[in-house]
Short mmCIF file of C-alpha atoms in Angstrom, two decimals:
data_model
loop_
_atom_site.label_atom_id
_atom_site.label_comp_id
_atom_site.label_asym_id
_atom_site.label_seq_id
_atom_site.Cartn_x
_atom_site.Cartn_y
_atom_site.Cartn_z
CA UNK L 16 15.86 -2.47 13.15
CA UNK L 17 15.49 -5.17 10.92
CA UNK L 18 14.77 -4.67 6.94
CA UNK L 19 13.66 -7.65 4.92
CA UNK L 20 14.75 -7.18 1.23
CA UNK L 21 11.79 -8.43 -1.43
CA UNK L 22 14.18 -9.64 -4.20
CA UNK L 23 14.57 -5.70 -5.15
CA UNK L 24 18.15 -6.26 -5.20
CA UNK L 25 18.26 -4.74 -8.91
CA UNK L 26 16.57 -1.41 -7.67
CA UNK L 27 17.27 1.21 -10.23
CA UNK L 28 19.00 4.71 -9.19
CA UNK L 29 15.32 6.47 -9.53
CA UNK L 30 13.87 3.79 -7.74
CA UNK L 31 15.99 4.57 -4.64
CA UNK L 32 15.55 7.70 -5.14
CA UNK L 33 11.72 7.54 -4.87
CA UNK L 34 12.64 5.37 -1.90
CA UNK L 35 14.89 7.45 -0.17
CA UNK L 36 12.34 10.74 -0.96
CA UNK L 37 8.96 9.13 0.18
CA UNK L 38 10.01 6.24 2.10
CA UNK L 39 11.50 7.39 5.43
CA UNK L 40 9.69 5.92 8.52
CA UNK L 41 10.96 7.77 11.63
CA UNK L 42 12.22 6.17 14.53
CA UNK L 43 12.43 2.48 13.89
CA UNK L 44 12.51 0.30 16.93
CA UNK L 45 14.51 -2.88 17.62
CA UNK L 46 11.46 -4.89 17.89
CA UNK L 47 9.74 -4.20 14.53
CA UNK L 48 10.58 -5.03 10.95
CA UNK L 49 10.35 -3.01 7.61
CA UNK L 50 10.13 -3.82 3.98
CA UNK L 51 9.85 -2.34 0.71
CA UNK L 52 8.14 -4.04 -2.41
CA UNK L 53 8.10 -2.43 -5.50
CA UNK L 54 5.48 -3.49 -8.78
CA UNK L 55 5.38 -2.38 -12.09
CA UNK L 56 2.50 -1.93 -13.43
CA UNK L 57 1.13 -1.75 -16.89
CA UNK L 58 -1.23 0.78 -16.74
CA UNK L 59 -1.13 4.88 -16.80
CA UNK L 60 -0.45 6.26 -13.36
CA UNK L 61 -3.55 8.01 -13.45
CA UNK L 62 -5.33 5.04 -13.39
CA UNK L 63 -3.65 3.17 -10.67
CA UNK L 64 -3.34 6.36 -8.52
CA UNK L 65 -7.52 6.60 -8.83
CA UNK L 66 -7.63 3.17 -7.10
CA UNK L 67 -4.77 3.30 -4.31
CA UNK L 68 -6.22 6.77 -3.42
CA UNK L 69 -9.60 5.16 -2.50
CA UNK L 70 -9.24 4.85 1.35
CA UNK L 71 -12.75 4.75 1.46
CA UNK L 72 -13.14 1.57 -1.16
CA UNK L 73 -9.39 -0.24 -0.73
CA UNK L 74 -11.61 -3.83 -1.42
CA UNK L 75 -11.27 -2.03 -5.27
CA UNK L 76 -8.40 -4.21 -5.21
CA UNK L 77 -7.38 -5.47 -1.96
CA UNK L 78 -8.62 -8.88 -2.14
CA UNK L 79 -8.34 -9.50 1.65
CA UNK L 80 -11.13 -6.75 2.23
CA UNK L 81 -14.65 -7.97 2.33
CA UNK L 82 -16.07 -4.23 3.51
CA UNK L 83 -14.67 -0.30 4.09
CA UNK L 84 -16.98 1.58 6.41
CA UNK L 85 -14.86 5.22 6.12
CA UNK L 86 -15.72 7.91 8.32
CA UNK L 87 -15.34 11.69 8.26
CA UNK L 88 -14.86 13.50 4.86
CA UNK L 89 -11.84 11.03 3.71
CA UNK L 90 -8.85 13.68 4.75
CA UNK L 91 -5.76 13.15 7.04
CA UNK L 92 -7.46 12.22 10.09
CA UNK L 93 -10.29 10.11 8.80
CA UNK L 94 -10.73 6.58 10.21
CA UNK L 95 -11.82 3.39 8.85
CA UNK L 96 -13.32 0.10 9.63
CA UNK L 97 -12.05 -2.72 7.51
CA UNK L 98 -13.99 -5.78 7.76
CA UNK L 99 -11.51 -9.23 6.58
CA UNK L 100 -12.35 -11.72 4.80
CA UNK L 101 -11.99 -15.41 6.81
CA UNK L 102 -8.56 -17.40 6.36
CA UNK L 103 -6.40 -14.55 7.96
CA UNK L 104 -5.66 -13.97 11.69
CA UNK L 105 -8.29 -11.44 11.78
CA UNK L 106 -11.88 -10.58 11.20
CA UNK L 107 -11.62 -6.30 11.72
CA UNK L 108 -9.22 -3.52 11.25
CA UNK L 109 -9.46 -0.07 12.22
CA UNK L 110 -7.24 2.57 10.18
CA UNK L 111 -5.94 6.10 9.81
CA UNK L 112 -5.46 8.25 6.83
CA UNK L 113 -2.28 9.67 7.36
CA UNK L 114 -1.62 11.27 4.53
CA UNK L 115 -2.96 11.38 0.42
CA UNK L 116 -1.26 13.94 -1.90
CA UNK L 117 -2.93 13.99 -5.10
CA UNK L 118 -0.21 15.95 -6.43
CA UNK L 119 2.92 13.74 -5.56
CA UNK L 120 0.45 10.22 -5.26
CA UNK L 121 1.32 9.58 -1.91
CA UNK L 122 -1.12 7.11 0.35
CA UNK L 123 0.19 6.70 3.46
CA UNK L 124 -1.99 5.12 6.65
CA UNK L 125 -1.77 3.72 10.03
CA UNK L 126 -3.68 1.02 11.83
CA UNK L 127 -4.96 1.72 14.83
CA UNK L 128 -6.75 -0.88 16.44
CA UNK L 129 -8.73 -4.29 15.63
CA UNK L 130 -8.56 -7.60 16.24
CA UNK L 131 -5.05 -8.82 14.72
CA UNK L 132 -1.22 -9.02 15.51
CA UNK L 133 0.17 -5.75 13.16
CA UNK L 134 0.68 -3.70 16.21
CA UNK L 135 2.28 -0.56 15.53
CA UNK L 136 1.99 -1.08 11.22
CA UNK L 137 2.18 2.17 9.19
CA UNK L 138 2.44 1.95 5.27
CA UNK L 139 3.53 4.39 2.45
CA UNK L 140 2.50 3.89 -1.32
CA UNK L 141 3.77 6.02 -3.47
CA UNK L 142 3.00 5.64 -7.79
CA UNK L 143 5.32 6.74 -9.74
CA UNK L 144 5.01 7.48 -14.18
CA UNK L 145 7.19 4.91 -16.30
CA UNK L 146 7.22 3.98 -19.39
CA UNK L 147 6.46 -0.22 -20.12
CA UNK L 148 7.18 -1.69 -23.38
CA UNK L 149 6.77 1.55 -24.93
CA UNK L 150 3.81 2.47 -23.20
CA UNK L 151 2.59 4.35 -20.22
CA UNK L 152 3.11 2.52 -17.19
CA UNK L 153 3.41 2.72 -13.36
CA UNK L 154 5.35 1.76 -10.64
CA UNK L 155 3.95 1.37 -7.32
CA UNK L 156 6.52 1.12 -4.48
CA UNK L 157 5.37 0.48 -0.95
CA UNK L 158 7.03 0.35 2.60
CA UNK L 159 5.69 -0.86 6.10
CA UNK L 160 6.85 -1.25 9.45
CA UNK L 161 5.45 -3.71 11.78
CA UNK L 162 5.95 -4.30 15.56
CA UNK L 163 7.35 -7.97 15.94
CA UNK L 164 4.30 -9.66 17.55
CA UNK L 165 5.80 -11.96 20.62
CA UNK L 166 6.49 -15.35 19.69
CA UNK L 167 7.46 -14.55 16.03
CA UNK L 168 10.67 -13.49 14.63
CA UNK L 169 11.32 -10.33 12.69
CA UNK L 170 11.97 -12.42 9.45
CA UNK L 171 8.30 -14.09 9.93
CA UNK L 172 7.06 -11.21 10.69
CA UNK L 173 8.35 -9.32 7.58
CA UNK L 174 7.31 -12.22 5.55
CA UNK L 175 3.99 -12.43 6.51
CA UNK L 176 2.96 -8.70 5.67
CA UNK L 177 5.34 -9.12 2.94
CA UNK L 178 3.02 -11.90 1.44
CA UNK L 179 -0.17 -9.72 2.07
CA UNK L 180 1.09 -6.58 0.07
CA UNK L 181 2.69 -8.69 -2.78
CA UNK L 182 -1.09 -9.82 -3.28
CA UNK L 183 -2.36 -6.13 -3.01
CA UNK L 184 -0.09 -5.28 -5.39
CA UNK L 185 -0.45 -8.24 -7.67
CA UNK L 186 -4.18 -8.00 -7.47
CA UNK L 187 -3.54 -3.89 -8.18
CA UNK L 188 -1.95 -4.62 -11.23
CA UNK L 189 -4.39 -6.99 -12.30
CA UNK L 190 -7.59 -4.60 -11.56
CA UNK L 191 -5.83 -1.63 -13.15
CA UNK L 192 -4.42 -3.46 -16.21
CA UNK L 193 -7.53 -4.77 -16.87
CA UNK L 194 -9.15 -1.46 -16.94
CA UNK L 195 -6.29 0.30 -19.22
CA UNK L 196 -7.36 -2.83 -21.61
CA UNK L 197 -10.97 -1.54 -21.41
CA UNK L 198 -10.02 2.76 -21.15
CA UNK L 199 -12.20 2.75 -18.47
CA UNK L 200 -10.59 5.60 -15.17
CA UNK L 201 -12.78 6.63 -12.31
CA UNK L 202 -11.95 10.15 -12.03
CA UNK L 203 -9.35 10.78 -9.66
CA UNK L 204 -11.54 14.14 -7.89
CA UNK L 205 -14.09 11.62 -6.74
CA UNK L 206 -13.36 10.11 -3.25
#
């Protein structure tokens, strides 16, 4: 197994402990790589929750997504086809809902297929209450792991999904803070 650190190497005691609790991915092989990235976030949980719960809509802030076709009635199970947007290694990806607990705000899916190199790649979020400079806040901690595609390393491996997530997260942060600025929450029953 190898595990690529993101610079988390002032994780907090309740941050490994939401790491340890909804983090665990079973089995790791030799030939793939796993990672987790944390981001704080300075908006209310509820908010951010209502936007990484979309698996039907993740171009709400995924700005690698041009288009979501979901099918089924968006429950553990349902599939969809992500369409990319050009400069990446990929033009389609087709993924699993594996699991979304409204209760806990867990997102967890798997890809199953397209046209890319993330063979194997299952990821957890999980958003967690915090308080931010005296106000509500969120951290958003998520973990992948990745077959090692042949000809790359683990480390470049790691790195690249690494670099795709920190800009899912970044541009999370950026979508939800700017909606905490303007109050505006899409309610978190509608998926």
């Amino acid at each position: 197994m190898s595990s690529c650190r993101d610079n988390n190497n002032n994780i907090s005691s309740l941050e490994s402990e939401y790491i340890k609790k909804h983090h665990r991915h079973e089995n790791i092989a030799d030939n793939q790589c796993t990672s987790v990235l944390l981001k704080h976030i300075k908006a209310p949980v509820h908010l951010v929750w209502s936007l990484v719960r979309r698996f039907d809509e993740p171009q709400k802030y995924k700005p690698f997504v041009s288009r979501c076709v979901a099918q089924g009635n968006l429950e553990i199970g349902s599939l969809r086809e992500v369409d990319v947007k050009s400069g990446l290694p990929a033009t389609t990806s087709t993924e699993r809902l594996e699991l979304l607990d409204d209760d806990q705000h867990i997102f967890s899916i798997r890809i199953i297929g397209g046209d890319h190199r993330l063979r194997n790649y299952s990821s957890i979020i999980s958003v967690h209450p915090e308080i931010i400079e005296g106000r509500p806040g969120t951290l958003v901690v998520e973990s992948f792991v990745v077959d090692v595609p042949e000809g790359n390393t683990k480390d470049e491996t790691c790195y690249f999904v690494q670099a795709l997530i920190k800009c899912n997260l970044k541009s999370l942060a950026d979508v939800s803070e700017r909606l905490a600025v303007q109050d505006r929450t899409e309610p978190i029953d509608r998926m």
